[in-house]
mmCIF file of C-alpha atoms in Angstrom:
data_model
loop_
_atom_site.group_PDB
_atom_site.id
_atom_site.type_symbol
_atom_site.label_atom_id
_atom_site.label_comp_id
_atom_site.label_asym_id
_atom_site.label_seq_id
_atom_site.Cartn_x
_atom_site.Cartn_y
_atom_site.Cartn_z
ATOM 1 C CA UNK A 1 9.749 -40.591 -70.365
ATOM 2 C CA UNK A 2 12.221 -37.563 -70.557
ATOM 3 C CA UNK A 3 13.190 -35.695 -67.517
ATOM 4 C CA UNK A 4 10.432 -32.586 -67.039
ATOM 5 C CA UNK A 5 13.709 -30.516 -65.640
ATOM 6 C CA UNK A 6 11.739 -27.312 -65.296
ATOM 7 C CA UNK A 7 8.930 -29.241 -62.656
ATOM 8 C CA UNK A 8 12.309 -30.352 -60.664
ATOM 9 C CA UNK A 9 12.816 -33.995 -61.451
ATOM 10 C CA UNK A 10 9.563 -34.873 -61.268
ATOM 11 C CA UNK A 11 8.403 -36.926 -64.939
ATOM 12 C CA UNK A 12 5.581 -35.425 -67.108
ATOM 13 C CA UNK A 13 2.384 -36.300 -67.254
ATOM 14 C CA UNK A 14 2.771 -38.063 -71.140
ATOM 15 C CA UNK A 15 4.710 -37.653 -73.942
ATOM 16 C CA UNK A 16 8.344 -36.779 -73.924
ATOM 17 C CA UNK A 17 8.599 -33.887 -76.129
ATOM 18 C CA UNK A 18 10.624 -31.207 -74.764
ATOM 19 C CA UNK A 19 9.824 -27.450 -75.056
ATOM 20 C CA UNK A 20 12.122 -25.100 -76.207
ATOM 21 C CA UNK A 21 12.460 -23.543 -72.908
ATOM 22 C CA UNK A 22 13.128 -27.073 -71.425
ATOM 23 C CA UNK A 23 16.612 -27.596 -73.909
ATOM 24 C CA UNK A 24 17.885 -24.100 -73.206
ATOM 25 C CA UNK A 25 17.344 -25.343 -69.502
ATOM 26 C CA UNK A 26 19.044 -28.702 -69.776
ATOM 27 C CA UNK A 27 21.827 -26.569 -72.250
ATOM 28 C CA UNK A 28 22.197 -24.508 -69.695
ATOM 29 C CA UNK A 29 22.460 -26.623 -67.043
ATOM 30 C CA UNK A 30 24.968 -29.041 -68.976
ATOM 31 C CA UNK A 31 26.857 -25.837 -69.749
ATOM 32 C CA UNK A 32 27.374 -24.948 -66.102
ATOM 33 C CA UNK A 33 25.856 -21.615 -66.359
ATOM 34 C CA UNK A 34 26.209 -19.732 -63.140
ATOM 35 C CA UNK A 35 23.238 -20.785 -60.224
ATOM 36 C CA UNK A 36 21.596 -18.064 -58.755
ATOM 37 C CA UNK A 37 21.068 -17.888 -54.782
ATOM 38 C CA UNK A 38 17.728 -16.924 -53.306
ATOM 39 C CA UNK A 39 17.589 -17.340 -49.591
ATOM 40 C CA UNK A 40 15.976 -16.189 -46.266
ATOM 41 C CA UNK A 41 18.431 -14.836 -43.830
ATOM 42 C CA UNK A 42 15.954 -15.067 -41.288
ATOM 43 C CA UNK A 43 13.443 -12.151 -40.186
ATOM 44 C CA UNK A 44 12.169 -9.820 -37.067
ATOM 45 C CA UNK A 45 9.733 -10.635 -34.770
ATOM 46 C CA UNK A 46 9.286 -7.345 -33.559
ATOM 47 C CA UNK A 47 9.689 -3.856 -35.029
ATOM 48 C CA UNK A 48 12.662 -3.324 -32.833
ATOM 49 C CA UNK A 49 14.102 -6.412 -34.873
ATOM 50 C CA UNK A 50 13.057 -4.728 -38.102
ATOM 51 C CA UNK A 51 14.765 -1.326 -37.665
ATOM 52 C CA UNK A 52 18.577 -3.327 -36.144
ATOM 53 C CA UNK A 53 18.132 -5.131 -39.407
ATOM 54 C CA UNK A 54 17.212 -2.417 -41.786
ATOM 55 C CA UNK A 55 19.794 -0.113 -40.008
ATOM 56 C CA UNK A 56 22.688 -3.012 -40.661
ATOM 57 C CA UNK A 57 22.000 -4.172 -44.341
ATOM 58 C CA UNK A 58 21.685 -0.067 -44.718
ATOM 59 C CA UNK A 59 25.410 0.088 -42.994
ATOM 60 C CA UNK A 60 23.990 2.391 -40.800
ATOM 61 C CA UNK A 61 23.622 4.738 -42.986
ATOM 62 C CA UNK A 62 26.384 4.685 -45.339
ATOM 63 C CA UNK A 63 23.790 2.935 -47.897
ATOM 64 C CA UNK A 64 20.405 3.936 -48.911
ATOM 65 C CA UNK A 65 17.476 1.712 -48.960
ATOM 66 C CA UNK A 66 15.047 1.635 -52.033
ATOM 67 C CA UNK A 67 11.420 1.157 -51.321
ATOM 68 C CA UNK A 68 8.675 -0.543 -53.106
ATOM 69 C CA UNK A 69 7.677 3.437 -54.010
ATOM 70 C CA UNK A 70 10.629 4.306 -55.400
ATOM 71 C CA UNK A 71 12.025 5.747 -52.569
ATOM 72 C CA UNK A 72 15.890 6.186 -51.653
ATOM 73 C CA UNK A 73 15.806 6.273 -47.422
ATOM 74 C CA UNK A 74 19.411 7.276 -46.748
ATOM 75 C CA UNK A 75 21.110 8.176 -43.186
ATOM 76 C CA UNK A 76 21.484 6.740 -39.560
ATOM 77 C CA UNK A 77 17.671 7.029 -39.097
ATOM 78 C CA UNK A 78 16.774 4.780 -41.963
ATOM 79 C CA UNK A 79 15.421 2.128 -39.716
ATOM 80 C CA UNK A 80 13.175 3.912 -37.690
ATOM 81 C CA UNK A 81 11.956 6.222 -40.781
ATOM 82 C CA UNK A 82 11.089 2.389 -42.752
ATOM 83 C CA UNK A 83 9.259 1.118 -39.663
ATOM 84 C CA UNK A 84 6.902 3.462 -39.054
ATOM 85 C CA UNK A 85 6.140 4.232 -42.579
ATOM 86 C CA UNK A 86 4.868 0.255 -42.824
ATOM 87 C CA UNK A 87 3.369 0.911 -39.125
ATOM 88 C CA UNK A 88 5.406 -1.844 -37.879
ATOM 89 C CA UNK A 89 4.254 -1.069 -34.326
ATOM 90 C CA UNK A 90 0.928 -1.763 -35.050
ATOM 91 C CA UNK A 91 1.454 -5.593 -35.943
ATOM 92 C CA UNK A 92 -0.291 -6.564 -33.475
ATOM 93 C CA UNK A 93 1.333 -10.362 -33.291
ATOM 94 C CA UNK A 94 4.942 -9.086 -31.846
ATOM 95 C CA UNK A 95 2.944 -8.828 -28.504
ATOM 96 C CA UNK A 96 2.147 -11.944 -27.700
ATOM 97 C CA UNK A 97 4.157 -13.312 -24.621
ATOM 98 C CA UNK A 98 6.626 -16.029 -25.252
ATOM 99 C CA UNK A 99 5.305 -19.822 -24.685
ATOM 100 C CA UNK A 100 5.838 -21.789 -21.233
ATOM 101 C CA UNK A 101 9.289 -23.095 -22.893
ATOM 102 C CA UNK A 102 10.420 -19.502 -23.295
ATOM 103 C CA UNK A 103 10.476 -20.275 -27.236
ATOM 104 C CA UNK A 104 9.551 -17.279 -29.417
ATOM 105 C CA UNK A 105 6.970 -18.646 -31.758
ATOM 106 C CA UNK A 106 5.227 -14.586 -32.711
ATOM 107 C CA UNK A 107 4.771 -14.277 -36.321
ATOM 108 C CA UNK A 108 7.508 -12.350 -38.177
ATOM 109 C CA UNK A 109 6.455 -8.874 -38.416
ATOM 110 C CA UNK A 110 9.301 -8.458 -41.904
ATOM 111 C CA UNK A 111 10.712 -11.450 -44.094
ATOM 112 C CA UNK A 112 15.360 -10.949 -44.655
ATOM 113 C CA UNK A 113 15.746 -12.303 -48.406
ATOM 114 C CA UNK A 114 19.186 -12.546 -50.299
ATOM 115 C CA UNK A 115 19.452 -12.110 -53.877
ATOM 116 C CA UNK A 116 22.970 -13.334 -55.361
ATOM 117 C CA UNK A 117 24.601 -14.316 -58.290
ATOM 118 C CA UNK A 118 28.338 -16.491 -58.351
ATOM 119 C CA UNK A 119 31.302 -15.088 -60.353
ATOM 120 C CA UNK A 120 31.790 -11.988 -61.756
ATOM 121 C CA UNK A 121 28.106 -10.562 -62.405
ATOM 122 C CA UNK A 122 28.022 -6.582 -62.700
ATOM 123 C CA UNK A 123 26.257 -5.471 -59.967
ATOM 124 C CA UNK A 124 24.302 -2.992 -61.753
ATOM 125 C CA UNK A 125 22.655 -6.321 -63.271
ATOM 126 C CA UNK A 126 21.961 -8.297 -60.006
ATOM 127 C CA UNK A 127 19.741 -4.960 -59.111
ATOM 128 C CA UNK A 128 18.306 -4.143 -61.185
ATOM 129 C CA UNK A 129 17.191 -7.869 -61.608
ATOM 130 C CA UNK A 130 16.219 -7.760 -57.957
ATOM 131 C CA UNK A 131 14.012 -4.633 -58.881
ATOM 132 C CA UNK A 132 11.838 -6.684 -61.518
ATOM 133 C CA UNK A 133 11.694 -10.040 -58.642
ATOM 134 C CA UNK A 134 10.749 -7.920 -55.890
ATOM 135 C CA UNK A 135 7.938 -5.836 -58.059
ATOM 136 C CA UNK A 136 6.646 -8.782 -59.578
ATOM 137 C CA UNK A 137 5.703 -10.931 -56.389
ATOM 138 C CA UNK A 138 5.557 -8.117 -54.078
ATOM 139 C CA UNK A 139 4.174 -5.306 -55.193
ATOM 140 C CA UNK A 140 1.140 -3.658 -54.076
ATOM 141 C CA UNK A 141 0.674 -6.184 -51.800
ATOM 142 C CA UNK A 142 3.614 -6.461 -49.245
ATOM 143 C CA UNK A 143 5.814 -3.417 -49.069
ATOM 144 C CA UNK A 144 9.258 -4.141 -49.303
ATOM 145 C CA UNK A 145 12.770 -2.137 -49.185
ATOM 146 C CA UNK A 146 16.320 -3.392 -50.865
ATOM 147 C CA UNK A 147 20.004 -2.415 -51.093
ATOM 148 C CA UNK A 148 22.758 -3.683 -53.054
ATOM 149 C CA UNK A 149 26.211 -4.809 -51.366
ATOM 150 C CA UNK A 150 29.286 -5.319 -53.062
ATOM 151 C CA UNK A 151 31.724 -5.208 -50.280
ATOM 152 C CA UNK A 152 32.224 -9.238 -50.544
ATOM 153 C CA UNK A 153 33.039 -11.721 -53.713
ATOM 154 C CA UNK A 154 29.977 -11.806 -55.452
ATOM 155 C CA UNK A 155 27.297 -9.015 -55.656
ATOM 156 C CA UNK A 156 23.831 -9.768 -54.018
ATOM 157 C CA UNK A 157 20.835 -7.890 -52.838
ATOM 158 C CA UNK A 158 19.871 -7.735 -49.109
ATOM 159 C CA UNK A 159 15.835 -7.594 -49.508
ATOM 160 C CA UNK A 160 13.072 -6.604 -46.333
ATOM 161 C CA UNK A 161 9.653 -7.765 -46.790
ATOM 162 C CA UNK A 162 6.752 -7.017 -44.247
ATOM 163 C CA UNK A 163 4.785 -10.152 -44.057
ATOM 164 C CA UNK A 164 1.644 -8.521 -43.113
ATOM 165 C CA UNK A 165 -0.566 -7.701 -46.527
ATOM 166 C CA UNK A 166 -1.109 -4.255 -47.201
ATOM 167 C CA UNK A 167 -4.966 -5.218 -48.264
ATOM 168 C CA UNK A 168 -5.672 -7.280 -45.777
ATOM 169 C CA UNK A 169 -4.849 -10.637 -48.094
ATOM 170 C CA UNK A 170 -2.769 -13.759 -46.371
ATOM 171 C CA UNK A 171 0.551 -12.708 -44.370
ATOM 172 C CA UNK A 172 3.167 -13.987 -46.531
ATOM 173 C CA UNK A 173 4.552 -16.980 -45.458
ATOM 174 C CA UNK A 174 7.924 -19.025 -47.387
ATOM 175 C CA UNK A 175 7.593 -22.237 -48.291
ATOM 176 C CA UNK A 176 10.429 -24.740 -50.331
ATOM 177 C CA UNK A 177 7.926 -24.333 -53.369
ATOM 178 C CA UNK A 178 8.096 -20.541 -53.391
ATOM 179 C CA UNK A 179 11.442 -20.509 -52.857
ATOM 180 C CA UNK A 180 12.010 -22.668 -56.379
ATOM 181 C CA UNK A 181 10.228 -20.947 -58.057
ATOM 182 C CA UNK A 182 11.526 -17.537 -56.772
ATOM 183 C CA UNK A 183 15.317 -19.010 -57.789
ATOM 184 C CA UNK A 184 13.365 -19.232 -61.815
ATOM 185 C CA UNK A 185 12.102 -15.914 -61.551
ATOM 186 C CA UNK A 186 15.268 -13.905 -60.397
ATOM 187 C CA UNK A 187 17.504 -16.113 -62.935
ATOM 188 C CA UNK A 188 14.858 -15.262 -65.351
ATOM 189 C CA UNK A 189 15.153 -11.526 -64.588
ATOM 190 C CA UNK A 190 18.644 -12.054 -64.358
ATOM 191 C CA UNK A 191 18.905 -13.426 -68.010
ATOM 192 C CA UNK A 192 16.691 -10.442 -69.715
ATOM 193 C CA UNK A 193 19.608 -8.529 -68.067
ATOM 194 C CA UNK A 194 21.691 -10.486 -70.849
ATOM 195 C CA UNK A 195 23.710 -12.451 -67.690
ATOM 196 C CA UNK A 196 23.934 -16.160 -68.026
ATOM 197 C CA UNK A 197 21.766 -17.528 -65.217
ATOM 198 C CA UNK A 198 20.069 -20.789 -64.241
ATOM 199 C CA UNK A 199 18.223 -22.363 -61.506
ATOM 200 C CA UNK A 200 18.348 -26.288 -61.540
ATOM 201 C CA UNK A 201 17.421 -27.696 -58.004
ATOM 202 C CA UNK A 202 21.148 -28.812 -56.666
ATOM 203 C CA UNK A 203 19.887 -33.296 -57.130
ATOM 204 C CA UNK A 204 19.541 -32.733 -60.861
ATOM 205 C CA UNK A 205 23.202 -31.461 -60.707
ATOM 206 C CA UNK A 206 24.374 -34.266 -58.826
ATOM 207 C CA UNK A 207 24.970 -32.163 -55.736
ATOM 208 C CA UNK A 208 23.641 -32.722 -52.194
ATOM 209 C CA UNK A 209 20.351 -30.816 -51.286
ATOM 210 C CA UNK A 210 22.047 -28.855 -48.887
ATOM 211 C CA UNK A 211 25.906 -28.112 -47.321
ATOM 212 C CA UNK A 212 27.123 -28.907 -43.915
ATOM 213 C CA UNK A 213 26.054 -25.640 -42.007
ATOM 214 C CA UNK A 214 28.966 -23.149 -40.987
ATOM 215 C CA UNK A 215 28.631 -24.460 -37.323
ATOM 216 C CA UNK A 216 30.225 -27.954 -38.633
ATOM 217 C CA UNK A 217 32.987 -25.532 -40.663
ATOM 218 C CA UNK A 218 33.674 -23.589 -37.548
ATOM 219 C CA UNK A 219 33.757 -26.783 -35.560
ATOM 220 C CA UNK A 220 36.265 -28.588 -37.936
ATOM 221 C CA UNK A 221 38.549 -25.700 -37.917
ATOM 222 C CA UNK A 222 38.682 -25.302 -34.624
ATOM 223 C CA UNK A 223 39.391 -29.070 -33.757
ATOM 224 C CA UNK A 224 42.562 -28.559 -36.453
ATOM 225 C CA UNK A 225 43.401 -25.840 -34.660
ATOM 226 C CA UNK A 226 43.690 -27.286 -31.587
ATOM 227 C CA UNK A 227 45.639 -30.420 -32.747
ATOM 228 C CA UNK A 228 48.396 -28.408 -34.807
ATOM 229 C CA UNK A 229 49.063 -26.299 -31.284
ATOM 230 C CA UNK A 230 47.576 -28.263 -28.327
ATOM 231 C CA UNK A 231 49.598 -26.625 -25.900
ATOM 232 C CA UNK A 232 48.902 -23.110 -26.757
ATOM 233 C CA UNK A 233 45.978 -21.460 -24.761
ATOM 234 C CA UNK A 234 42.405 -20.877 -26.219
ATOM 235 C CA UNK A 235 42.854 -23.521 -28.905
ATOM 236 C CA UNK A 236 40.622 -25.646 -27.004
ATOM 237 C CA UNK A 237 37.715 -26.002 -28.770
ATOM 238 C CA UNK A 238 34.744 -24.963 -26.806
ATOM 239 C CA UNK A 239 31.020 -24.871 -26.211
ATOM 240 C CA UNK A 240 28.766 -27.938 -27.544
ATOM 241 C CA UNK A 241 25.687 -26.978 -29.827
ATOM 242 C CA UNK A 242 23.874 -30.186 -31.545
ATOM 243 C CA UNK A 243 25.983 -29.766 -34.788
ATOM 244 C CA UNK A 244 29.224 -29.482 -33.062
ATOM 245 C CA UNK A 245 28.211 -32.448 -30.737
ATOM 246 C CA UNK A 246 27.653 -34.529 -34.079
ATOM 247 C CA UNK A 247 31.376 -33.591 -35.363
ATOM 248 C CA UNK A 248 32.710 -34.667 -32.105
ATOM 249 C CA UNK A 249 30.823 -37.697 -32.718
ATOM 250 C CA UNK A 250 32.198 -38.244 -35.743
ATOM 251 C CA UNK A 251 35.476 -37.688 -34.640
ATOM 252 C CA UNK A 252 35.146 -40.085 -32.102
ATOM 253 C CA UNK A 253 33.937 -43.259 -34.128
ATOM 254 C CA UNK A 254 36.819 -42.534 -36.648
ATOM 255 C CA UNK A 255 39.403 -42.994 -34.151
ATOM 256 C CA UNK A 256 37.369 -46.127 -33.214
ATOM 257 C CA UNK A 257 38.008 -47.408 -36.452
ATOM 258 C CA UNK A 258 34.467 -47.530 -38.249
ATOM 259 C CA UNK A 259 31.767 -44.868 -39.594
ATOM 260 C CA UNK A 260 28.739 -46.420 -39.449
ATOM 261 C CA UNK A 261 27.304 -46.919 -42.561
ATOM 262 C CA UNK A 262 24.014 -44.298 -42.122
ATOM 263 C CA UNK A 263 20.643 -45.803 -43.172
ATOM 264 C CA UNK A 264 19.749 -42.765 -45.339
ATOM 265 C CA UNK A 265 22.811 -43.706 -47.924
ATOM 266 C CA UNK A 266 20.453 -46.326 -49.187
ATOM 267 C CA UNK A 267 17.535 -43.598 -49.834
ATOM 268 C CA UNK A 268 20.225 -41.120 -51.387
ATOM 269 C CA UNK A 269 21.640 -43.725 -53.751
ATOM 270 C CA UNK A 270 17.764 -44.725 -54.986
ATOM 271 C CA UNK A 271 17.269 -40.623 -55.521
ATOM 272 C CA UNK A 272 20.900 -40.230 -57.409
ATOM 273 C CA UNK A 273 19.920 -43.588 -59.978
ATOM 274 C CA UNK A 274 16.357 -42.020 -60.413
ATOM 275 C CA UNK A 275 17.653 -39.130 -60.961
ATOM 276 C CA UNK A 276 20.478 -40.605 -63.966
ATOM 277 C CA UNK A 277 17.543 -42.498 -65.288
ATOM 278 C CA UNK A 278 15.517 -39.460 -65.830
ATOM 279 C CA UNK A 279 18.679 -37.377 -67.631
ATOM 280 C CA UNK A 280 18.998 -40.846 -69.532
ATOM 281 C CA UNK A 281 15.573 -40.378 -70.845
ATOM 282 C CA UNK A 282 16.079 -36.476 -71.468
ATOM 283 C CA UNK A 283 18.824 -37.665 -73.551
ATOM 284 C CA UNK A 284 16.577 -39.723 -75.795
ATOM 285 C CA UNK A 285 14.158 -37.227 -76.097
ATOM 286 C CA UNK A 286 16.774 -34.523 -77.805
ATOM 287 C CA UNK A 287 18.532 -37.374 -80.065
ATOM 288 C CA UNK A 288 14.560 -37.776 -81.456
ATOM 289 C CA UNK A 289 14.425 -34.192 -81.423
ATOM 290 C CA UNK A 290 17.559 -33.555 -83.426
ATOM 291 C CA UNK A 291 19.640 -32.413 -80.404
ATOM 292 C CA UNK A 292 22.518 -35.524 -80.596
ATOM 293 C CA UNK A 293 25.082 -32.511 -79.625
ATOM 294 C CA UNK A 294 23.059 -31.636 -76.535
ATOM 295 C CA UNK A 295 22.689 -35.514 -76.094
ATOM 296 C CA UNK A 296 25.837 -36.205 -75.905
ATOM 297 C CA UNK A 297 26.969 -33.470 -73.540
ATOM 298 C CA UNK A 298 24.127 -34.708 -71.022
ATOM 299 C CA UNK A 299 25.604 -37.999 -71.083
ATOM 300 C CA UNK A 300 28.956 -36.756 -70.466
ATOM 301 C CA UNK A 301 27.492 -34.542 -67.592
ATOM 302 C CA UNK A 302 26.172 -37.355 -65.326
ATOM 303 C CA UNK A 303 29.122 -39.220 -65.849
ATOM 304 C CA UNK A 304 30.780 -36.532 -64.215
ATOM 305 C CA UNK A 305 28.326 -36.926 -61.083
ATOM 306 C CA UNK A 306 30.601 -37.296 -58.334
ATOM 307 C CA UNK A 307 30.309 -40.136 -55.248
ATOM 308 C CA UNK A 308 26.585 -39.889 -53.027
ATOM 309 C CA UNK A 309 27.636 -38.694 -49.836
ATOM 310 C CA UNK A 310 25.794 -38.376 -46.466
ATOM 311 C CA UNK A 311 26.668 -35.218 -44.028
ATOM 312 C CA UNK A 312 28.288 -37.747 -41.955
ATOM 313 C CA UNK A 313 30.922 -39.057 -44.689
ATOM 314 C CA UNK A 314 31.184 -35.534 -45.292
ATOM 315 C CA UNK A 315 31.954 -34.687 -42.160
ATOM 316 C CA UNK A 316 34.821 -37.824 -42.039
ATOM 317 C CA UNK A 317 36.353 -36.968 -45.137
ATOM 318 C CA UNK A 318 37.057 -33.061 -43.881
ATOM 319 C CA UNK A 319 38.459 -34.478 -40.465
ATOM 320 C CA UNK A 320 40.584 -36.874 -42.301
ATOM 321 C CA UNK A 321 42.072 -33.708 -44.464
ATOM 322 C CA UNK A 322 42.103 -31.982 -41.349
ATOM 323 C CA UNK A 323 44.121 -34.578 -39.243
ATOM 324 C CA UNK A 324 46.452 -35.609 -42.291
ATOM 325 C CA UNK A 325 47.335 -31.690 -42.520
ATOM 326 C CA UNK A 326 47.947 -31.059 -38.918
ATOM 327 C CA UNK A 327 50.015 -34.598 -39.075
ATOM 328 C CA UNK A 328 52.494 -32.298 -41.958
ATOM 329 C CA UNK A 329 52.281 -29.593 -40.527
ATOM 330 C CA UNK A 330 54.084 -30.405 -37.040
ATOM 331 C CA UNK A 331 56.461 -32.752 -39.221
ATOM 332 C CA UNK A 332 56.055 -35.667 -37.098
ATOM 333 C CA UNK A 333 53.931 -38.788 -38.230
ATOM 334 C CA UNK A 334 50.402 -39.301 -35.979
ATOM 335 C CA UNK A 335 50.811 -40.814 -32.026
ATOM 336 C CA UNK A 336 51.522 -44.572 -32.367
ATOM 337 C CA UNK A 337 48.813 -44.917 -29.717
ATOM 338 C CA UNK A 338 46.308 -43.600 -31.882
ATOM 339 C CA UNK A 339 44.813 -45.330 -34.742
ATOM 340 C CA UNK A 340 44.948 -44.407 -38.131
ATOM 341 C CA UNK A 341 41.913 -42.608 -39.290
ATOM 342 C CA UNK A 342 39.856 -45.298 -41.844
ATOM 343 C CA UNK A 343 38.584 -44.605 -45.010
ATOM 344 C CA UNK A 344 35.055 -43.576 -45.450
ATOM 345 C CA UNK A 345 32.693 -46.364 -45.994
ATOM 346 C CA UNK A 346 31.031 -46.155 -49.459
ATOM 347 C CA UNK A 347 28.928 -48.140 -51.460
ATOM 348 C CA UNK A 348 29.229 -48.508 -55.396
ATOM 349 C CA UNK A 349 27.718 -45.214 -57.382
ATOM 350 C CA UNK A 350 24.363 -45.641 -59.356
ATOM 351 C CA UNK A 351 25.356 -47.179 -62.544
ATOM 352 C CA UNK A 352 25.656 -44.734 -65.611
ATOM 353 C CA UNK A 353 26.192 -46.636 -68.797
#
C-alpha cells in the first residue's frame, strides 16, 4: 500500500495508484522545495488586546492594514478605527470575570495568524498569496485585516481574524486539522504565484513534530553564558519557568553521568519505521507507474533521515556543544572534579534497506 502523502501518512483506503497531484507532492517533497509556515501567534481576549495588537503588527502606524473590504487603514489610530468597525466592544464574552484560579479562559474576541515562506520568496508573492488564503476561508464570514513585513529574513504576513461570525454561524475556532490543511492552501496559493512551495507534515520529512520552544534556547544560552564568565555579574541565569526547570534537569543528570533513556523513544522509533515503510511502498507504486527516477530519489531521501531524537536528547546534545565551547573558549580543559559530560543514549535507527 503506497504512502497517501497528501492525507498525512495515513494509508489509503485500497489500491496504490498515485494521482498526479500525489507525485508532484512526493517530487516536491524529495526535491526539498521550500515549506511554508502557517501559525497562530496567539490572539486577544478583549478589544483592548485587539487594538495593542493591530496597532503593533501595523508599526504603529508606519504600515497600513488591508481589510477583508479592500480597505488600506493607515496611521497611529489604526487600531481603534479596526475595532470598532468589527464592533469589538460588543463581544459580549471579553466580560466574563476570570475563574477562581485567576486563569483567563474568555473566548478570543480576534484570532493572530502568520503567513511565511523560507528563503528568498518576493514578498509581493507571499501577499498576494495571503490575499487568495485569507478570502478563500474567511471571507464573508469572519472579517479579517493583514499586513506584510519584511523587516526580518524571510517575508511573512501578520493576519487578524475576529472569531465571532459575521452571520451568526460558529465562532471560529483552530484546530491541528485546519491548520494542515491551511499550510496546503497557502502553499497552493503560493505555487499559482509561480513560487516553489510545499506543505508535507514535518514526520514524513523525517523531522520532529515540533522544536524545542525558545524558552529552552534562551535557557541554554544563558547557562553558556554563565559558565564562559562565572564571575562577571548578571550572568547568573535566573528565574525558573517549567521549560527552563527541565533544562536544568537535564543539565543535572548529565553531570551525573546518565540521560535516562525516555519511554516515548520507543513510540517515536515505531512512528519513524512506519513512516519508512510507507515511503517504501510509495516507492513501489511510482516504479509500477513508470516513475523509477522519482523512485530512486525517495529511496535516497529516507536514507538521509537523520537519528529519532526526543526533546530531552535534544536538549543534551545542545548542552554538550554548549559546555565543550565554553571548555575552548576559556582555554583551559573542564574542572577535574567534574565529570565529563556522556554521550547521549540512543538506540539503533529504523532499518532502511
Amino acid at each position: 500500500m503506497a504512502l497517501d502523502i497528501v492525507s498525512h501518512g495515513r494509508r489509503g483506503p485500497g489500491g496504490s495508484v498515485l494521482t498526479p497531484e500525489q507525485i508532484e507532492q512526493v517530487s516536491r517533497t524529495v526535491h526539498r522545495a521550500p515549506e511554508v509556515v502557517v501559525k497562530v501567534s496567539g490572539g486577544a481576549r478583549d478589544a483592548g488586546g485587539a487594538k495593542a495588537h493591530a496597532d503593533y503588527i501595523g508599526r504603529h502606524g508606519k504600515l497600513g492594514l488591508e481589510t477583508d473590504e479592500g480597505e488600506r487603514v493607515v496611521g497611529r489610530d489604526a487600531g481603534a478605527r479596526l475595532v470598532a468597525d468589527w464592533n469589538l466592544d460588543l463581544s459580549r464574552g471579553q466580560y466574563r470575570p476570570l475563574s477562581d484560579r485567576g486563569r483567563d479562559t474568555r473566548p478570543k474576541v480576534v484570532h493572530n495568524i502568520v503567513l511565511s515562506m523560507p528563503g528568498r520568496t518576493p514578498p509581493e508573492a507571499v501577499l498576494e498569496a495571503a490575499r487568495t488564503f485569507a478570502r478563500e476561508n474567511f471571507a464573508l464570514q469572519y472579517r479579517y485585516a493583514m499586513v506584510l513585513h519584511t523587516d526580518q529574513a524571510h517575508p511573512h504576513v501578520h493576519l487578524v481574524v475576529k472569531a465571532e461570525h459575521e452571520c451568526g454561524g460558529p465562532r471560529l475556532t483552530i484546530r491541528k486539522a485546519m491548520l494542515r490543511r491551511w499550510r496546503e492552501e497557502f502553499a497552493a496559493a503560493l505555487r499559482a504565484q509561480g513560487v516553489p512551495a510545499n506543505a508535507t507534515p514535518a514526520p514524513l520529512r523525517g523531522r520532529a513534530t515540533g522544536g524545542m520552544k525558545d524558552s529552552i534556547f534562551r535557557r541554554l544560552r544563558a547557562l553558556a553564558d554563565a559558565a564562559r564568565a562565572p564571575d562577571q555579574p548578571g550572568r547568573t541565569p535566573v528565574g525558573s519557568t517549567f521549560m527552563r526547570a527541565k533544562v536544568e534537569r537535564i543539565a543535572w543528570q548529565l553531570q551525573q553521568g546518565a540521560l535516562p533513556v525516555e519511554p516515548g523513544l520507543a513510540r517515536l522509533q515505531a512512528t519513524r519505521q512506519s513512516i519508512i515503510d510507507d515511503w517504501r511502498s510509495t516507492a513501489q507504486a511510482l516504479r509500477r507507474q513508470g516513475e523509477e527516477a522519482l523512485a530512486r530519489e525517495v529511496e535516497r531521501y529516507i536514507q538521509a533521515f537523520p537519528p529519532v531524537r526526543t526533546d530531552a536528547m535534544r536538549i543534551a546534545e545542545r548542552l554538550q556543544s554548549r559546555w565543550a565551547e565554553s571548555g575552548a573558549t576559556r582555554g583551559a580543559a573542564p574542572d577535574p572534579g567534574s565529570p565529563p559530560p556522556p554521550q547521549v543514549p540512543t538506540e539503533p535507527s529504523p532499518r532502511v534497506p
